[in-house]
Coordinates of C-alpha atoms in Angstrom, one line a residue:
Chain A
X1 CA -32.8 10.2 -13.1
X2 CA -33.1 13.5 -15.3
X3 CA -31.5 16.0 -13.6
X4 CA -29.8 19.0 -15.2
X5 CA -25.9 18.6 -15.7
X6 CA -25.6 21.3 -13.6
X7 CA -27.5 20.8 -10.7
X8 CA -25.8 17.2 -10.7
X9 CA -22.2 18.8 -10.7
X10 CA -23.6 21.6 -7.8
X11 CA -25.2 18.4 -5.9
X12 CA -22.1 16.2 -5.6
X13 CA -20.3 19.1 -4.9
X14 CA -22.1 20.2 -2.1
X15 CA -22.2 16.2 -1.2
X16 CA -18.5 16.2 -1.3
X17 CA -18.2 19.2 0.8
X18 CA -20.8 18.0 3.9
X19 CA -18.7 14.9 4.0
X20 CA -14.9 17.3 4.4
X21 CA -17.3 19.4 6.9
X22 CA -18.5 16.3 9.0
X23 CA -14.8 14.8 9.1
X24 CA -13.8 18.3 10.0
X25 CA -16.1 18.1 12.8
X26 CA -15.9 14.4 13.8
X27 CA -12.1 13.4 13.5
X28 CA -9.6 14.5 16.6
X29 CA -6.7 13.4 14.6
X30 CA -5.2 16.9 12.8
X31 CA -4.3 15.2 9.8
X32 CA -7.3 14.4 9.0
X33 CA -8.4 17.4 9.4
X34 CA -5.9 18.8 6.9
X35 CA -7.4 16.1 4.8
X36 CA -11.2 17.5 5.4
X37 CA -10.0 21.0 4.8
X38 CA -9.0 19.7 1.3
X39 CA -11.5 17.8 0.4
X40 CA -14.0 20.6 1.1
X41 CA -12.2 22.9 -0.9
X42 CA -11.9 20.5 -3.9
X43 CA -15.6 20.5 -3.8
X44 CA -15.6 24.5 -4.0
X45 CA -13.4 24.3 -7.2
X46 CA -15.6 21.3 -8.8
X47 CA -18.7 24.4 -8.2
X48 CA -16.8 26.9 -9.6
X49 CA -16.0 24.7 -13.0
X50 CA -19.6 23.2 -12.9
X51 CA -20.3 26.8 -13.1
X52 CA -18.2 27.9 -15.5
X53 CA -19.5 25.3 -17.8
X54 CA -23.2 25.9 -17.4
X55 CA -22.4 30.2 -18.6
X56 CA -19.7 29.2 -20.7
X57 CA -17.1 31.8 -18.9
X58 CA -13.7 31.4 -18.1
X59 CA -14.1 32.5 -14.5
X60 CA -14.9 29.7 -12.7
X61 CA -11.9 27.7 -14.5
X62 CA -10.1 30.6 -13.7
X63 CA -11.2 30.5 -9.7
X64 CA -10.3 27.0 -9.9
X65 CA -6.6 27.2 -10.6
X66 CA -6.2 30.2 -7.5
X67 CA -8.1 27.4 -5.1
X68 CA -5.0 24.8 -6.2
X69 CA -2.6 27.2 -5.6
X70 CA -3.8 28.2 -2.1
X71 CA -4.1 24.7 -1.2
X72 CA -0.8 24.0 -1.9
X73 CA 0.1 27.0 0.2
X74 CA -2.2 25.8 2.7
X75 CA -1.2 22.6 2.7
X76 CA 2.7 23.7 3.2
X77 CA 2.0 25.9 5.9
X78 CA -0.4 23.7 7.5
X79 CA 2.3 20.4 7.5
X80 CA 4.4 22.4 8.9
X81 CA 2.8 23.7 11.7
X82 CA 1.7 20.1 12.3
X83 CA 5.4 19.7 12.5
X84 CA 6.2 21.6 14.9
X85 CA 2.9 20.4 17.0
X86 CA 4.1 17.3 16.9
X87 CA 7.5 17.8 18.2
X88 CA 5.7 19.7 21.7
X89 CA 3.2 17.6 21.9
X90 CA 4.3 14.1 20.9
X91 CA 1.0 13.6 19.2
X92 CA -1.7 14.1 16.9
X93 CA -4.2 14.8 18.9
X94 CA -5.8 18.2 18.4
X95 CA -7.3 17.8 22.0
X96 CA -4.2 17.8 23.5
X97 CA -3.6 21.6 21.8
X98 CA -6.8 22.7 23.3
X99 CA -5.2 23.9 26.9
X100 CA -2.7 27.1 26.7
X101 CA 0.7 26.7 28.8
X102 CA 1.2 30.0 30.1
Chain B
X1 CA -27.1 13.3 -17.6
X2 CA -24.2 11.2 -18.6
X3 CA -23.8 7.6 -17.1
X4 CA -20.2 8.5 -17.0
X5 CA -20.5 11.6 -14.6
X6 CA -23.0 9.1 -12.9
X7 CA -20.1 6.4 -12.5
X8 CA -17.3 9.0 -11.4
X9 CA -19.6 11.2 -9.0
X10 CA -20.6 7.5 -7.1
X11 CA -16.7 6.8 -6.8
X12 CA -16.1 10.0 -5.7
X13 CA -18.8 10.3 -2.9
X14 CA -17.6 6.4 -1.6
X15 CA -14.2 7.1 -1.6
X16 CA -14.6 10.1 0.5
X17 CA -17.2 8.2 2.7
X18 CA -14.0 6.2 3.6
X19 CA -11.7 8.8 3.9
X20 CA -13.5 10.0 6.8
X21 CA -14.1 6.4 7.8
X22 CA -10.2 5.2 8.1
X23 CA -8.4 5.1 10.8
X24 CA -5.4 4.5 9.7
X25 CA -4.0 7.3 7.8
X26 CA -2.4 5.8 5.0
X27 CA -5.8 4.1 4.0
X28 CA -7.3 7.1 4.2
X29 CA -4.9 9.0 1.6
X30 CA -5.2 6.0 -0.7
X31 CA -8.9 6.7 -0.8
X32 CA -8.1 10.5 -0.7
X33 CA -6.5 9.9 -4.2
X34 CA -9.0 7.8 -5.8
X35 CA -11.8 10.5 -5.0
X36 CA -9.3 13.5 -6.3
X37 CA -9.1 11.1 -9.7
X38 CA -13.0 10.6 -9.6
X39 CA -13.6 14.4 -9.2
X40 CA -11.0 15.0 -12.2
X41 CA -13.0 12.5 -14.3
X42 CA -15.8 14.5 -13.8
X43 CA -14.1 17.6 -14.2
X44 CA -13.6 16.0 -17.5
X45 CA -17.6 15.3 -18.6
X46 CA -17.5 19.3 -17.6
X47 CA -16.0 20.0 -20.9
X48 CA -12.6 21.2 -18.7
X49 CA -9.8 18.7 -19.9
X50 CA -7.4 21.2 -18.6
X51 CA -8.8 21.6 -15.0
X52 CA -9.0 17.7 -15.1
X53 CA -5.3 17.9 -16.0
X54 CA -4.3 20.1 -13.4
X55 CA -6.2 18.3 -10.5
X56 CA -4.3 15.4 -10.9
X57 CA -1.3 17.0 -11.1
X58 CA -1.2 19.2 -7.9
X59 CA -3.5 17.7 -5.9
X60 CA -3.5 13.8 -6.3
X61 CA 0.2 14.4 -7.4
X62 CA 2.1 17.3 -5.1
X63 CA -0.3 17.3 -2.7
X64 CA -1.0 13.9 -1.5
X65 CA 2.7 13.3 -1.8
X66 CA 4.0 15.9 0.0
X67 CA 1.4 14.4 2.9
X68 CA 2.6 10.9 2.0
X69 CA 5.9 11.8 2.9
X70 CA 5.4 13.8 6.1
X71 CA 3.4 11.2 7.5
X72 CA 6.1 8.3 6.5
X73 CA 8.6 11.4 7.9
X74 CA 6.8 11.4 11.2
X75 CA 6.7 7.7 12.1
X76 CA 10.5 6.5 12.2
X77 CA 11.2 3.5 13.8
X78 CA 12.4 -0.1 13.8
X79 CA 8.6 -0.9 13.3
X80 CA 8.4 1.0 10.3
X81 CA 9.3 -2.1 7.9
X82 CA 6.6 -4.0 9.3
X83 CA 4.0 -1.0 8.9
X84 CA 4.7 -1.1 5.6
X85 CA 4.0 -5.0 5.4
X86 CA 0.9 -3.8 6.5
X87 CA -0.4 -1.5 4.8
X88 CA 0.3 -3.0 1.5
X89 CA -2.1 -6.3 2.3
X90 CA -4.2 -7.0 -1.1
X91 CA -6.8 -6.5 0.9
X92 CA -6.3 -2.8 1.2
X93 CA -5.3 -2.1 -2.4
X94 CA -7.8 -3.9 -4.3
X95 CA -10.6 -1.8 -3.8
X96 CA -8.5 1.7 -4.4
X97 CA -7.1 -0.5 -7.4
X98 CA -10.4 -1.4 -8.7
X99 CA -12.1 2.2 -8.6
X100 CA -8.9 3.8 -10.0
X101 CA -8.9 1.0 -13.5
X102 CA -13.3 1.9 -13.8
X103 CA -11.9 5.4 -13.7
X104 CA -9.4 4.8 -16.3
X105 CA -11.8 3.0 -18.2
X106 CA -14.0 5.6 -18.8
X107 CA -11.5 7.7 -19.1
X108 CA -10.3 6.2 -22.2
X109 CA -14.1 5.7 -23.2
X110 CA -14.6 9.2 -22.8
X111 CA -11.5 10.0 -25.1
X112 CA -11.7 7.2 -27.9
X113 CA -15.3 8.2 -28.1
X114 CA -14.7 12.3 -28.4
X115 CA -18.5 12.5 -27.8
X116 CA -20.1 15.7 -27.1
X117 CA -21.1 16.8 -23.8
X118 CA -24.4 16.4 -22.6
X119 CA -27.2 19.1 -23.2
X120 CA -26.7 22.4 -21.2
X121 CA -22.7 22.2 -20.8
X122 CA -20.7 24.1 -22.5
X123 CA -16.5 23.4 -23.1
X124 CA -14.3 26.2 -21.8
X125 CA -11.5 25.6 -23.9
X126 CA -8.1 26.4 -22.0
X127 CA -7.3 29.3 -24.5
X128 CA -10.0 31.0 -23.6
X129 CA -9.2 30.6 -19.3
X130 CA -5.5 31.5 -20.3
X131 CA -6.7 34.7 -21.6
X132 CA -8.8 35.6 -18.7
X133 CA -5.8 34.7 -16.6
X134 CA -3.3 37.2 -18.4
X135 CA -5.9 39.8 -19.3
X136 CA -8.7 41.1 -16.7
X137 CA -7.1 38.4 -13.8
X138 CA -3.7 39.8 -14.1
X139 CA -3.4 41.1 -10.4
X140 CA -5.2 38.3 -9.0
X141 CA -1.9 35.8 -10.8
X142 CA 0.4 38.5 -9.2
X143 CA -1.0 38.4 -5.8
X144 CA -0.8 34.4 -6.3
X145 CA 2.6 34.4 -6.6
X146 CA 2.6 36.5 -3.5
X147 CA 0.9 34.1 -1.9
X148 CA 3.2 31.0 -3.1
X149 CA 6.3 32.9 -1.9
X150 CA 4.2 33.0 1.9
X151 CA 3.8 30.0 1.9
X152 CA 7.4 28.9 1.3
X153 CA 8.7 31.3 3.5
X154 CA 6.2 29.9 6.4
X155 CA 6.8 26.5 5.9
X156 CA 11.0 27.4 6.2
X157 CA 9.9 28.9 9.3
X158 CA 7.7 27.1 11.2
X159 CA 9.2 23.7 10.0
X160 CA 12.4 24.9 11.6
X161 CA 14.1 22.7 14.5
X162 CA 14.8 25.2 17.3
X163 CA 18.0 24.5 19.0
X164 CA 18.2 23.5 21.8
X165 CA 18.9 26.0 24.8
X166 CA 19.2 23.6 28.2
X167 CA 22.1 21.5 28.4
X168 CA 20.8 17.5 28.5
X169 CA 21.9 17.1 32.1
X170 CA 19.7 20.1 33.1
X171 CA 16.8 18.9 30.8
X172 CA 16.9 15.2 32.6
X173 CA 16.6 17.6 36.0
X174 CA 13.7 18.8 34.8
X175 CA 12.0 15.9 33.8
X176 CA 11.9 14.1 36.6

């Protein structure tokens, strides 16, 4: 194997972010798809420092910390919002969210 | 390429594969944070020491906790001692336990070596991002911390129990 450092780092990030994508898709359970969300935006961040590294800027580090901070905003919002899902619904199932009472 | 990036970037990949695989939720965030290490390793080999630094500390730390502790908050019970039994079988740590001391083995090698990156990366040293944070990114920090205080103020709100506005009797009525 003798690929360029940077097309390695871009290729397990986009690796990483097919797999958030697929769970995304495949998992019913909203957790886990909380879970997908972040992994798929770890894999952004991990292309925006492979980046970074290959021109030798600051950006893409910089990019990097405003993706942690909005997924801990994320995160917060979306917990709680599961919350209060939960307390309707009396379960995790994001089918069950899928009919409008009203 | 590095056999160390090569080491990390397999961890991470498997230990996603079974985040997506788990059923059971706990598993699943075990795994979570031994792929958030992995990708931190190899945020490391990236010449960005810093970024590494911070990954682990917001995401595999805050992070992960805060979901740790909503989903421990969300299943109360008299079952929930015997969960616990459960999830803590050998069987289930062993392998997160395994990944996460390779990790920290080449960690260490990575640091007791002080090697230079491979060919075509070049370190971003964390002066260099703090300047570009305070200087031309200035607005984009602001707007951050605009974003931090939303999210606060959202999760106050929509994590707030709503009282109740039927008497018990008259909600028994209804249920039946």
């Amino acid at each position: 194997m003798n690929l360029h450092p940077t097309t390695a780092g871009l290729l397990l990030a986009g690796i990483l972010f097919v797999l958030g994508l697929i769970s995304v898709l495949i998992r019913r359970n909203i957790i886990f798809m909380l879970l997908s969300v972040e992994i798929m935006l770890n894999a952004a961040g991990l292309a925006f420092v492979v980046a970074a590294s290959h021109w030798g800027q600051a950006d893409g580090q910089v990019m990097f910390m405003f993706i942690l901070a909005m997924a801990a905003a994320e995160v917060s919002v979306g917990l709680a919002l599961i919350l209060q899902l939960y307390h309707q619904l009396r379960s995790l199932d994001s089918d069950e969210a899928s009919r409008m009472n009203g | 390429m590095d056999i160390t990036f090569i080491i990390a970037a397999f961890i991470a990949v498997l230990a996603t594969l079974r985040v997506i695989t788990c059923y059971h939720i706990m598993h699943a965030l075990l795994y979570l944070v031994v792929s958030l290490l992995a990708v931190a390793v190899v945020l490391f080999t990236y010449g960005a020491p810093f970024m590494a630094v911070l990954e682990i500390i917001i995401y595999a730390g805050a992070i992960m906790v805060l979901i740790i502790f909503f989903v421990m908050m969300l299943n109360l019970g008299l079952e929930t001692a015997e969960n616990e039994k459960a999830w803590l079988r050998p069987r289930i740590w062993i392998v997160p336990g395994v990944f996460c001391f390779v990790l920290l083995a080449e960690l260490l090698y990575l640091i007791l070596q002080n090697k230079q990156p491979a060919a075509g990366i070049q370190i971003v040293p964390p002066k260099q991002v703090g300047m570009a944070l305070f200087g031309p990114y200035l607005i984009a920090v602001e707007l951050t911390g605009i974003l931090l205080m939303a999210g606060i103020v959202g999760a106050y709100h929509l994590g707030r129990q709503h009282k109740k506005t039927l008497h018990r009797f008259l909600e028994n009525n209804l249920d039946t």
